[in-house]
Each structure stands twice: as structure tokens, then as C-alpha cells.
Amino acid sequence: MEHGSLSDPSQSTFSLIDEDHTYANAIRFTLNQDPRTKFCGYSIPHPSDNRVNIRVQTTGAAAKEVFKDASQDLMVVCQHVRSTFDKAVVDFRMSKSVNGMDIDSNN
Amino acid sequence: MSSDNEDTTSSSESEGADSVKENATLEFIENLSDVPMGRLPSNIEFQRTRVDCKADAPIHTDTFQYSGAYSSMRVENSFLDNFCDNFRVEVIRLTEDEMEFDMIGIDPALANAFRRILISEVPTMAIEKVLIANNTSVIQDEVLAHRLGLIPIKADPRLFEYAENNTASEKNTIVFKLHVCCERSGQRLSVKSKELIWLPNGSEFPLESQDSKTGSSSKPKTYTSFTCSQDSLPEFSSNPIAPALGDILIARLGPGQEIELEAHAVKGIGKTHSKWSPVTPVWYKMLPEIVLLEDIEDQQAEKLVAICPVKVFDIEDIGKAGKKRATVARPRACTLCRECIREGKGWENAISLQRKKDHFIFTIESSGVFPPEVLVTEAVKILEEKCDRVISDLS
Ligand code: SF4
């Protein structure tokens, strides 16, 4: 849910339900990486509320778009992490089995 | 004090000296090597990339996330631009239920998100409802149910749906039966998790209210309503569902005691209850770097080697007979106990304990439900789904 002003789209608070530090902190990071962001931060209004408020103020672009782009960035990062990780595991298994074969052939 | 005469001469002299000094300062400033543009000075680069652990507290612990943090030095503090080139994963150790790997070139905000998701948001199956028909053991029903809940179930949660007030069906529930009794004349008996028997056809306990009326109907109503046997589903027929470990102690029975119950496992996440957490622990630490700023020799070196509980330091012989010097041999093992810099400033000045801010050593111990490498992949996928949800919510 977005809370912003109609006259000035460059600043809004996004209130996400069922999210916590996990997402908010990660998205704050990618938001900070966007040069269009002037300010961003998040708070959890109450620890027993499943809600987090993320404040975004930009240098001019619509806060919603910047926020969406940051989510997109985060997703791309995740995809890259996943593919790199999978490849590393495969490589590790390969090198393991090659080493294993070496030991066998030495025997 | 000096006379007037002298004073004037000296003042005129000092004026001359002043202008000379000014020139010298100007010249000094002009001759200064340029502040390197496009590159951070080493001290700032150090603050950006390292945590420096002093005897009392670590310093430079925060990360500089803002992309324009160094714009005055024409340095783009951007991580995303070259993330794909810089990011690396190195697997150190991988067994069936344990894994250690290095994640290099990532911000703590993301590494921590993965860790938090691994602990509390990767779904698994765990026993949620226990129907106790008989329990004459010394363990109370509720304690027994709790113990059962904590047993990891080896079943792929991706094949199941969340139950969420729906009726229990073959798509959201796994039913186990436990029926053990200890003979009156026998020895005391340990009930282990391997005695939980999977019931692919669902509950065998008839619903009481239905009992009297449905005498003639073909199938008595039970606590679950499976439309088909889970056994017949291709995913499970080849690998039957069972507790991940067979020798988890559930209860001890004395002679004549008996437990008869049915346990219903459903899908859930660790946030709701830690029994659904797929990892026993998962943690990371930043890569330790230890730099000896001064040579530490002979007796001091031996003292240093002895003082470190995880044997980070070694001794090497240098040139002259009998001369020894301490070296850093196994920095990765450092636990940051700070024992080596505790005894006085001298040590603190000689040894610099650092942590690399973008290098994480992850260790994952799986509870046995998933292999650890699958867990990581699942966790990253969950973060992707979160992004996706936010984007579509806002569109
Ligand atoms: S901090 Fe502790 S573990 Fe690390 S090098 Fe010093 S004594 Fe060894």
C-alpha cells in the first residue's frame, strides 16, 4: 500500500504487510544504490504487527517507480546469486568427483 | 623584551618571512600530489571495506550503502553496476546435511536476508496435530505432542499445499501412526522416531460422530479425507515419506505402558513455529584478516602462538640462528575472541584484526529435510518471490 501525496509523487511511504526486516533491509540497500533516491528508511511500527513502513524520497522521479525499480534490482541480484551458487555447487561436485577418481586410479 | 628599534627591524623581517612562508605553503600545496580522483584514499577505502577490531570494540562497522557517498571524490559507490562481475561463491565443504561456502562481493543487507529466510521462511513439513488414542506412559500428552512436532519429516514441502483451515487432504497432510506397547514382563522400551509409520491413505481413526450412523456405508469417515492414496502419487511411490532421522528418542515406556496415536504433519514456516525451520543453525561470519603491523619475535612470538585458542599464528625461523618470528598462518579460523590484543596497547598496535565487509563465510546445517544446497536456492527464490509480489502489488 502506498501513502503519498497527490501533488508530489516524489515522496511516499510504502506500507507492506507480512514483511519484516528481511525484505525491508534488503530493499533499503538497493534503494540506496539508486542515485535517484534522496532519502530512504524503514520502520516497523509495532513488533507484533506484521507490517513494515518504507519511506522513499527521490530527487524528482516518482517514488513508486524508484521503489519498483529497486525491487526489480533486488530480484536480478537474487537471480544472479542463485545461478552463481548453483554453478559453484556443480563445480564443487565435479572437482570432488575428479579428485575421487584420482585417488581411485592411484590405488 | 627587545627595543623598539629591534622591533621594527624584526617586524619588517618577519613580514618578509611571512611572504616567503606564504609562498612556501602555496608551493607545498601546489606540489601536493593530486587527490586521486576516481579512487578512494587508502584510509577511506579501509573504512569502507574493513571492520577494524580493537581491544574494546570494533570500529568502522557500518556499511556505506548510499551510492553517492563518495561523489566528492568522483567515486561511484555503486554495488549493482559491477555486481555480476564481482560476485563469487566458493563451496568449501558440502555433505548431506552440512555445508560451508563463501559468498564474496555482497552486502550484509542481502546476506542477512538470505540467512533470515533460511531460518524462518523456507517451508517444511512438521507434525502439527496429534490424535492420542492411548497414552499410559509417564510423558504427558502435550509434552509428547511437542516432542513429535520437533521431528524433521523427510518429505518435499514443494509438493504440498498449506492446510489453512481446509479439510485435511492428500495434498496438504501427511499422516503417521505410532503404536507401541511395552510388554508387562519385558524390559523398559525406548520409542524412536523410526516407529512412526506413514499412512499414505490418511487417518485410520473414524470420526466418532459418524460412527453410529454410517454403519453400512463403504468407507467410514476419518479425520482426513484423502481422495487417493499418497502412495499412488509418482512423487512418493519411489521415495516413501518418513522421519528424516530414525533414532530420535520420543519416549520411554515401562512394562505395561502403551502409546497409540496418529500424527498429522502439515506445511508451515519457521516464523510460525521453529519446528518448521529447515535448518538447525545457519550463520555467517565475515572473513577475518589479521595483519601484523610490527614484527613479533622470539619470546613474544611464542607467547602469541600460545595465547590464540584456535592456533591462528605460527612461528617461522628467520635468517640468524635461533631468531623466530610470528606469522599469520590460519586467519580463517579466527573467532575474534581478541585474546591476542587484550594485554596492553603494545599488542593492539602490533596486531590488526580485520573483517572483510563483503566476504561472508556461511555455514548451514540442515535438519535433514532438504540437502543444504537446495535450501539456499529455495531461500533465494523466496526473496525473489517477495520482490515479485511487491512489484505486482504496486502495479
Ligand atoms: S582474536 Fe582470538 S582467535 Fe583471533 S587471532 Fe586473536 S587470539 Fe586468535
Coordinates of C-alpha atoms and ligand atoms in Angstrom, one line a residue:
Chain A
M1 CA 0.0 0.0 0.0
E2 CA 1.3 3.4 -0.9
H3 CA 0.8 6.5 1.2
G4 CA 1.9 9.6 -0.6
S5 CA 0.6 13.0 -1.7
L6 CA -1.2 13.5 -4.9
S7 CA 0.7 16.8 -5.7
D8 CA 4.1 15.4 -5.1
P9 CA 4.7 11.9 -6.2
S10 CA 8.4 12.1 -5.4
Q11 CA 7.9 11.1 -1.8
S12 CA 5.8 8.2 -0.4
T13 CA 5.7 5.7 2.3
F14 CA 5.1 2.2 1.4
S15 CA 3.4 0.0 3.9
L16 CA 4.0 -3.7 3.3
I17 CA 2.0 -6.3 5.1
D18 CA 3.6 -9.6 6.1
E19 CA 7.1 -8.3 5.6
D20 CA 9.8 -7.6 8.1
H21 CA 13.5 -6.7 8.3
T22 CA 14.3 -9.4 5.8
Y23 CA 12.8 -7.6 2.9
A24 CA 12.9 -4.0 4.2
N25 CA 16.6 -4.0 4.9
A26 CA 17.4 -5.6 1.6
I27 CA 15.3 -3.2 -0.3
R28 CA 16.7 -0.2 1.6
F29 CA 20.1 -1.3 0.4
T30 CA 19.0 -1.5 -3.3
L31 CA 17.1 1.8 -2.9
N32 CA 20.3 3.5 -1.5
Q33 CA 22.1 2.2 -4.6
D34 CA 19.8 4.2 -6.8
P35 CA 21.1 7.7 -7.5
R36 CA 17.6 9.0 -7.8
T37 CA 16.9 8.3 -4.1
K38 CA 17.3 11.3 -1.8
F39 CA 16.2 9.5 1.3
C40 CA 15.1 6.1 2.3
G41 CA 14.5 4.3 5.5
Y42 CA 12.1 1.8 7.1
S43 CA 10.5 1.2 10.4
I44 CA 8.4 -1.5 12.0
P45 CA 5.6 0.4 13.8
H46 CA 5.0 -2.3 16.3
P47 CA 6.8 -5.6 16.7
S48 CA 3.6 -7.6 16.9
D49 CA 2.3 -6.0 13.7
N50 CA 3.2 -7.9 10.6
R51 CA 3.9 -4.6 8.8
V52 CA 6.8 -2.5 7.7
N53 CA 6.8 1.1 6.5
I54 CA 9.3 2.0 3.9
R55 CA 9.8 5.7 3.3
V56 CA 11.2 6.8 -0.1
Q57 CA 12.0 10.4 -1.1
T58 CA 13.6 11.0 -4.5
T59 CA 15.3 13.8 -6.4
G60 CA 12.3 14.1 -8.6
A61 CA 11.2 10.7 -10.1
A62 CA 8.1 9.1 -8.8
A63 CA 8.8 7.3 -5.6
K64 CA 6.7 4.4 -6.7
E65 CA 8.8 3.8 -9.8
V66 CA 12.0 4.1 -7.9
F67 CA 10.7 1.6 -5.3
K68 CA 9.6 -0.7 -8.0
D69 CA 13.0 -0.5 -9.8
A70 CA 14.7 -1.2 -6.5
S71 CA 12.6 -4.3 -6.1
Q72 CA 13.5 -5.3 -9.7
D73 CA 17.2 -4.7 -9.0
L74 CA 16.9 -6.9 -5.9
M75 CA 15.3 -9.6 -7.9
V76 CA 18.0 -9.5 -10.6
V77 CA 20.6 -9.7 -7.8
C78 CA 18.9 -12.7 -6.4
Q79 CA 18.7 -14.4 -9.7
H80 CA 22.4 -13.9 -10.2
V81 CA 23.2 -15.2 -6.7
R82 CA 21.1 -18.3 -7.4
S83 CA 22.8 -19.1 -10.7
T84 CA 26.3 -18.4 -9.3
F85 CA 25.5 -20.5 -6.3
D86 CA 24.2 -23.4 -8.4
K87 CA 27.2 -23.3 -10.6
A88 CA 29.6 -23.2 -7.6
V89 CA 27.9 -26.3 -6.2
V90 CA 28.2 -28.1 -9.6
D91 CA 31.8 -27.1 -9.9
F92 CA 32.5 -28.3 -6.4
R93 CA 30.9 -31.7 -7.1
M94 CA 32.8 -32.0 -10.3
S95 CA 36.2 -31.3 -8.7
K96 CA 35.3 -33.6 -5.9
S97 CA 34.5 -36.5 -8.2
V98 CA 37.6 -35.8 -10.3
N99 CA 39.7 -35.9 -7.1
G100 CA 37.9 -39.0 -6.1
M101 CA 38.8 -40.6 -9.4
D102 CA 42.4 -39.6 -9.0
I103 CA 42.5 -41.4 -5.6
D104 CA 40.9 -44.4 -7.1
S105 CA 43.3 -44.6 -10.0
N106 CA 46.3 -44.1 -7.7
N107 CA 45.1 -47.1 -5.8
Chain B
M1 CA 61.9 42.1 25.7
S2 CA 63.5 43.9 22.8
S3 CA 63.9 47.6 22.0
D4 CA 61.7 49.5 19.5
N5 CA 64.5 49.6 17.0
E6 CA 65.0 46.0 17.0
D7 CA 61.3 45.5 16.9
T8 CA 60.8 47.4 13.7
T9 CA 63.6 45.6 12.0
S10 CA 62.4 42.3 13.2
S11 CA 58.8 43.1 12.1
S12 CA 60.0 44.0 8.6
E13 CA 62.0 40.9 8.6
S14 CA 59.1 38.8 9.7
E15 CA 56.9 40.4 7.0
G16 CA 59.4 39.2 4.5
A17 CA 59.5 35.9 6.2
D18 CA 55.7 35.8 6.2
S19 CA 55.5 36.2 2.5
V20 CA 58.2 33.7 2.0
K21 CA 56.3 31.3 4.2
E22 CA 53.1 32.0 2.3
N23 CA 54.9 31.2 -0.9
A24 CA 56.3 28.1 0.6
T25 CA 52.8 27.0 1.7
L26 CA 51.4 27.8 -1.7
E27 CA 54.2 25.9 -3.3
F28 CA 53.7 23.0 -0.9
I29 CA 50.0 22.9 -1.7
E30 CA 50.7 23.2 -5.4
N31 CA 53.2 20.4 -5.3
L32 CA 50.9 18.1 -3.4
S33 CA 50.1 15.1 -5.4
D34 CA 46.6 15.3 -6.7
V35 CA 43.9 13.8 -4.6
P36 CA 43.4 10.7 -6.7
M37 CA 40.1 11.1 -8.5
G38 CA 38.1 8.1 -9.2
R39 CA 39.9 6.2 -6.4
L40 CA 39.4 6.4 -2.7
P41 CA 42.3 7.3 -0.4
S42 CA 43.6 4.2 1.3
N43 CA 42.3 5.2 4.7
I44 CA 38.8 5.7 3.4
E45 CA 38.9 2.6 1.4
F46 CA 39.9 0.8 4.5
Q47 CA 36.9 2.2 6.4
R48 CA 34.7 1.2 3.5
T49 CA 35.8 -2.4 3.2
R50 CA 37.0 -3.5 6.6
V51 CA 35.8 -3.7 10.1
D52 CA 38.7 -3.0 12.4
C53 CA 38.5 -4.9 15.7
K54 CA 40.1 -3.0 18.6
A55 CA 40.6 -4.5 22.0
D56 CA 37.5 -2.7 23.4
A57 CA 35.2 -2.6 20.4
P58 CA 35.2 -3.0 16.6
I59 CA 35.2 0.2 14.6
H60 CA 34.0 1.1 11.0
T61 CA 31.3 -1.5 11.5
D62 CA 28.7 0.2 9.3
T63 CA 28.4 -0.2 5.6
F64 CA 28.2 2.7 3.2
Q65 CA 25.2 1.9 1.1
Y66 CA 24.4 5.3 -0.4
S67 CA 25.6 5.3 -4.0
G68 CA 26.7 9.0 -3.7
A69 CA 28.6 8.6 -0.5
Y70 CA 32.0 9.3 -2.2
S71 CA 30.8 11.6 -5.0
S72 CA 33.2 14.3 -3.9
M73 CA 36.0 12.0 -4.9
R74 CA 34.2 11.1 -8.1
V75 CA 33.8 7.6 -6.9
E76 CA 30.6 5.8 -7.6
N77 CA 29.8 3.8 -4.5
S78 CA 27.7 1.5 -6.6
F79 CA 27.5 -2.1 -6.0
L80 CA 24.9 -3.1 -8.5
D81 CA 26.9 -1.9 -11.6
N82 CA 29.6 -4.5 -11.3
F83 CA 27.9 -6.9 -9.1
C84 CA 27.7 -9.6 -11.8
D85 CA 31.5 -9.4 -12.3
N86 CA 32.4 -9.3 -8.7
F87 CA 30.1 -11.7 -7.1
R88 CA 31.5 -15.1 -6.4
V89 CA 30.5 -18.2 -4.4
E90 CA 33.1 -20.8 -3.3
V91 CA 31.9 -24.0 -1.8
I92 CA 34.3 -25.2 0.9
R93 CA 32.5 -28.2 2.3
L94 CA 29.4 -30.0 1.3
T95 CA 27.9 -33.1 2.8
E96 CA 24.5 -34.5 3.0
D97 CA 23.3 -32.2 5.8
E98 CA 26.1 -29.6 6.2
M99 CA 27.6 -27.0 4.0
E100 CA 30.1 -24.2 4.2
F101 CA 30.5 -21.7 1.5
D102 CA 31.9 -18.3 0.9
M103 CA 29.8 -15.6 -0.6
I104 CA 32.0 -12.9 -1.9
G105 CA 31.1 -9.4 -3.1
I106 CA 27.7 -9.0 -1.5
D107 CA 26.3 -6.5 1.1
P108 CA 25.4 -7.6 4.6
A109 CA 21.8 -6.5 4.0
L110 CA 21.4 -9.2 1.4
A111 CA 23.5 -11.9 3.1
N112 CA 21.4 -11.3 6.2
A113 CA 18.2 -11.5 4.2
F114 CA 19.2 -14.9 3.0
R115 CA 20.1 -16.0 6.5
R116 CA 16.8 -14.8 7.9
I117 CA 14.8 -16.5 5.2
L118 CA 16.7 -19.8 5.7
I119 CA 15.8 -19.8 9.4
S120 CA 12.2 -18.6 9.2
E121 CA 10.7 -18.7 5.8
V122 CA 11.7 -21.8 3.9
P123 CA 8.7 -24.1 4.3
T124 CA 8.9 -27.7 5.6
M125 CA 6.5 -30.3 6.8
A126 CA 6.1 -30.8 10.6
I127 CA 3.7 -32.6 12.8
E128 CA 1.0 -30.2 13.9
K129 CA -1.9 -32.3 15.2
V130 CA -1.6 -35.4 17.3
L131 CA -4.6 -37.5 17.9
I132 CA -3.9 -39.6 21.0
A133 CA -5.9 -42.7 21.4
N134 CA -4.0 -44.1 24.3
N135 CA -1.1 -42.9 26.3
T136 CA -0.2 -44.6 29.6
S137 CA 3.4 -43.6 29.5
V138 CA 4.8 -41.1 32.1
I139 CA 5.1 -38.5 29.4
Q140 CA 2.1 -36.2 29.3
D141 CA 0.1 -35.9 26.1
E142 CA 1.1 -32.3 25.4
V143 CA 4.8 -32.9 26.0
L144 CA 4.6 -36.0 23.8
A145 CA 2.9 -34.0 21.1
H146 CA 5.5 -31.3 21.3
R147 CA 8.3 -33.8 21.0
L148 CA 6.7 -35.3 17.9
G149 CA 6.4 -31.8 16.4
L150 CA 10.1 -31.3 16.5
I151 CA 10.9 -34.4 14.5
P152 CA 12.0 -33.4 11.0
I153 CA 10.0 -35.1 8.3
K154 CA 11.7 -36.1 5.1
A155 CA 9.1 -35.0 2.6
D156 CA 9.4 -32.4 -0.1
P157 CA 7.2 -29.5 1.0
R158 CA 7.1 -28.1 -2.5
L159 CA 4.7 -31.0 -3.3
F160 CA 2.2 -29.9 -0.6
E161 CA -0.2 -27.0 -0.1
Y162 CA -0.7 -25.0 3.1
A163 CA -3.6 -26.5 5.1
E164 CA -5.1 -23.2 6.3
N165 CA -8.4 -24.4 7.7
N166 CA -9.1 -26.6 4.7
T167 CA -10.0 -30.1 5.3
A168 CA -7.1 -32.5 5.5
S169 CA -6.5 -34.0 2.1
E170 CA -3.7 -35.9 0.4
K171 CA -2.4 -32.5 -0.9
N172 CA -1.8 -30.9 2.5
T173 CA -1.4 -33.5 5.2
I174 CA 0.9 -36.4 5.9
V175 CA -0.4 -38.9 8.5
F176 CA 1.8 -41.1 10.7
K177 CA 0.8 -43.8 13.1
L178 CA 2.6 -44.7 16.3
H179 CA 1.6 -47.7 18.2
V180 CA 3.9 -49.2 20.7
C181 CA 3.5 -51.0 23.9
C182 CA 5.9 -52.4 26.3
E183 CA 5.2 -56.0 27.4
R184 CA 4.3 -56.5 31.0
S185 CA 7.1 -58.9 31.6
G186 CA 9.5 -57.1 29.4
Q187 CA 12.4 -54.5 29.7
R188 CA 11.8 -50.8 29.5
L189 CA 11.4 -49.7 25.9
S190 CA 12.7 -46.7 24.0
V191 CA 10.3 -45.4 21.4
K192 CA 12.3 -44.0 18.5
S193 CA 11.2 -41.9 15.6
K194 CA 11.5 -44.8 13.2
E195 CA 8.4 -46.2 14.7
L196 CA 6.3 -43.5 13.2
I197 CA 4.7 -45.3 10.3
W198 CA 3.5 -43.4 7.3
L199 CA -0.2 -43.9 6.4
P200 CA -0.5 -43.0 2.7
N201 CA -4.2 -43.5 2.9
G202 CA -4.7 -41.0 5.6
S203 CA -6.1 -41.3 9.1
E204 CA -7.4 -44.6 10.3
F205 CA -9.3 -43.2 13.2
P206 CA -13.0 -43.0 12.5
L207 CA -14.8 -39.8 13.3
E208 CA -16.9 -40.5 16.4
S209 CA -20.0 -38.6 15.4
Q210 CA -20.1 -40.6 12.2
D211 CA -19.6 -43.9 13.9
S212 CA -23.2 -44.9 14.6
K213 CA -24.9 -43.5 11.5
T214 CA -22.7 -44.8 8.7
G215 CA -22.8 -48.4 9.6
S216 CA -23.4 -49.6 6.1
S217 CA -21.5 -47.1 4.1
S218 CA -18.5 -48.4 2.3
K219 CA -15.9 -46.2 4.0
P220 CA -16.2 -44.9 7.5
K221 CA -15.4 -41.1 7.7
T222 CA -12.0 -40.5 9.3
Y223 CA -10.1 -37.4 10.5
T224 CA -8.8 -36.9 7.0
S225 CA -10.5 -37.1 3.6
F226 CA -8.0 -38.4 1.1
T227 CA -9.3 -38.9 -2.4
C228 CA -6.4 -41.2 -3.3
S229 CA -3.5 -42.8 -1.6
Q230 CA -0.4 -40.7 -1.5
D231 CA 1.4 -44.0 -2.3
S232 CA -0.1 -43.9 -5.7
L233 CA 1.3 -40.4 -6.5
P234 CA 4.5 -40.8 -8.5
E235 CA 6.5 -38.3 -6.3
F236 CA 6.1 -40.6 -3.3
S237 CA 5.8 -44.1 -4.6
S238 CA 9.6 -44.1 -5.2
N239 CA 10.6 -42.4 -2.1
P240 CA 8.3 -43.0 0.8
I241 CA 7.8 -40.4 3.5
A242 CA 9.5 -40.9 6.9
P243 CA 11.1 -39.0 9.6
A244 CA 14.5 -37.6 8.4
L245 CA 16.3 -39.5 11.2
G246 CA 15.2 -42.8 12.6
D247 CA 16.8 -42.7 16.0
I248 CA 15.3 -39.7 17.7
L249 CA 14.0 -40.6 21.1
I250 CA 10.3 -39.9 21.6
A251 CA 9.5 -41.6 24.9
R252 CA 10.5 -44.4 27.2
L253 CA 7.9 -47.0 28.2
G254 CA 7.8 -49.0 31.3
P255 CA 6.4 -52.5 31.4
G256 CA 2.7 -52.4 30.6
Q257 CA 2.7 -48.9 29.2
E258 CA 1.4 -48.1 25.8
I259 CA 1.2 -45.3 23.3
E260 CA -1.2 -45.2 20.4
L261 CA -1.6 -42.1 18.4
E262 CA -1.8 -40.6 15.0
A263 CA 0.3 -37.6 14.0
H264 CA -0.7 -35.2 11.2
A265 CA 2.1 -33.2 9.6
V266 CA 1.3 -30.1 7.6
K267 CA 3.3 -27.5 5.8
G268 CA 4.5 -24.4 7.6
I269 CA 7.3 -21.9 8.1
G270 CA 9.8 -21.3 10.9
K271 CA 8.3 -17.9 11.6
T272 CA 5.1 -19.6 13.0
H273 CA 7.0 -22.2 15.0
S274 CA 10.6 -23.2 14.9
K275 CA 9.7 -26.9 14.3
W276 CA 9.2 -25.8 10.7
S277 CA 12.6 -24.4 10.4
P278 CA 14.6 -26.4 7.9
V279 CA 18.0 -25.6 9.4
T280 CA 19.4 -26.4 12.8
P281 CA 21.5 -23.4 12.7
V282 CA 22.7 -21.2 9.8
W283 CA 25.2 -18.5 10.5
Y284 CA 27.8 -16.4 8.7
K285 CA 30.9 -14.6 9.7
M286 CA 32.9 -12.0 7.8
L287 CA 36.2 -13.2 6.5
P288 CA 38.9 -12.5 9.2
E289 CA 42.1 -10.8 8.1
I290 CA 44.9 -10.5 10.5
V291 CA 47.8 -8.2 9.8
L292 CA 51.0 -8.0 11.8
L293 CA 51.9 -4.3 11.8
E294 CA 55.2 -4.9 13.6
D295 CA 57.5 -7.9 13.7
I296 CA 56.8 -10.1 16.7
E297 CA 59.8 -12.1 17.5
D298 CA 61.2 -14.7 19.8
Q299 CA 59.6 -14.9 23.2
Q300 CA 56.8 -12.6 22.2
A301 CA 56.1 -14.7 19.1
E302 CA 55.9 -17.9 21.2
K303 CA 53.6 -16.1 23.6
L304 CA 51.4 -15.1 20.8
V305 CA 51.2 -18.6 19.3
A306 CA 50.3 -20.0 22.7
I307 CA 47.7 -17.4 23.5
C308 CA 45.5 -17.9 20.5
P309 CA 42.9 -20.6 21.3
V310 CA 42.4 -21.6 17.6
K311 CA 46.0 -21.5 16.6
V312 CA 45.9 -18.7 14.1
F313 CA 49.6 -17.9 14.4
D314 CA 52.7 -19.9 13.5
I315 CA 56.4 -19.3 14.0
E316 CA 58.9 -19.1 11.3
D317 CA 62.7 -19.1 11.6
I318 CA 64.4 -16.1 10.1
G319 CA 67.9 -15.8 8.9
K320 CA 70.1 -15.6 12.0
A321 CA 70.4 -18.7 14.1
G322 CA 67.5 -19.1 16.5
K323 CA 65.7 -15.9 15.5
K324 CA 62.0 -16.6 15.3
R325 CA 59.1 -14.5 14.0
A326 CA 55.4 -14.9 14.3
T327 CA 53.4 -15.3 11.1
V328 CA 49.7 -15.5 10.4
A329 CA 49.0 -19.0 9.2
R330 CA 45.3 -19.6 9.6
P331 CA 43.4 -16.3 9.7
R332 CA 40.1 -18.0 8.7
A333 CA 40.0 -19.8 12.0
C334 CA 40.0 -16.6 14.0
T335 CA 36.9 -16.3 16.2
L336 CA 37.6 -12.7 17.2
C337 CA 38.0 -13.6 20.8
R338 CA 40.5 -10.7 20.9
E339 CA 42.7 -12.6 23.3
C340 CA 45.8 -11.7 21.3
I341 CA 45.3 -8.0 21.7
R342 CA 44.0 -8.0 25.2
E343 CA 47.2 -7.5 27.1
G344 CA 48.1 -3.9 26.6
K345 CA 48.5 -1.3 23.8
G346 CA 51.7 -2.9 22.6
W347 CA 49.8 -5.9 21.2
E348 CA 47.0 -3.8 19.9
N349 CA 49.4 -1.7 17.9
A350 CA 51.2 -4.7 16.6
I351 CA 48.3 -6.8 15.5
S352 CA 45.4 -5.6 13.4
L353 CA 42.3 -7.8 13.5
Q354 CA 40.1 -7.0 10.5
R355 CA 37.0 -8.3 8.9
K356 CA 36.2 -8.0 5.3
K357 CA 32.8 -6.5 4.9
D358 CA 31.8 -8.1 1.7
H359 CA 33.0 -11.6 2.2
F360 CA 30.7 -14.0 4.2
I361 CA 31.5 -17.4 5.3
F362 CA 28.2 -19.2 5.5
T363 CA 27.7 -22.4 7.4
I364 CA 24.4 -24.2 7.1
E365 CA 23.3 -27.3 8.9
S366 CA 20.2 -28.8 7.5
S367 CA 17.7 -30.5 9.8
G368 CA 17.7 -33.3 7.3
V369 CA 14.6 -32.3 5.3
F370 CA 16.5 -30.8 2.4
P371 CA 20.1 -31.0 1.3
P372 CA 21.7 -27.7 2.3
E373 CA 22.4 -26.6 -1.3
V374 CA 18.7 -26.9 -2.1
L375 CA 17.9 -24.8 1.0
V376 CA 20.0 -21.9 -0.2
T377 CA 18.4 -22.0 -3.6
E378 CA 15.0 -22.1 -2.1
A379 CA 15.8 -19.2 0.2
V380 CA 17.0 -17.0 -2.7
K381 CA 13.8 -17.9 -4.6
I382 CA 11.7 -16.8 -1.7
L383 CA 13.3 -13.4 -1.7
E384 CA 12.7 -13.2 -5.4
E385 CA 9.0 -14.0 -4.9
K386 CA 8.8 -11.2 -2.3
C387 CA 10.2 -8.7 -4.9
D388 CA 7.8 -10.1 -7.4
R389 CA 4.8 -9.7 -5.0
V390 CA 5.8 -6.1 -4.2
I391 CA 6.1 -5.2 -7.8
S392 CA 2.8 -6.6 -8.8
D393 CA 1.1 -5.1 -5.7
L394 CA 2.3 -1.7 -6.7
S395 CA 1.5 -2.0 -10.4
Ligands
SF4_1 S1 41.2 -12.8 18.1 FE1 41.4 -14.7 19.1 S2 41.2 -16.2 17.5 FE2 41.6 -14.3 16.5 S3 43.8 -14.3 16.2 FE3 43.4 -13.2 18.2 S4 43.5 -14.8 19.7 FE4 43.4 -15.9 17.8

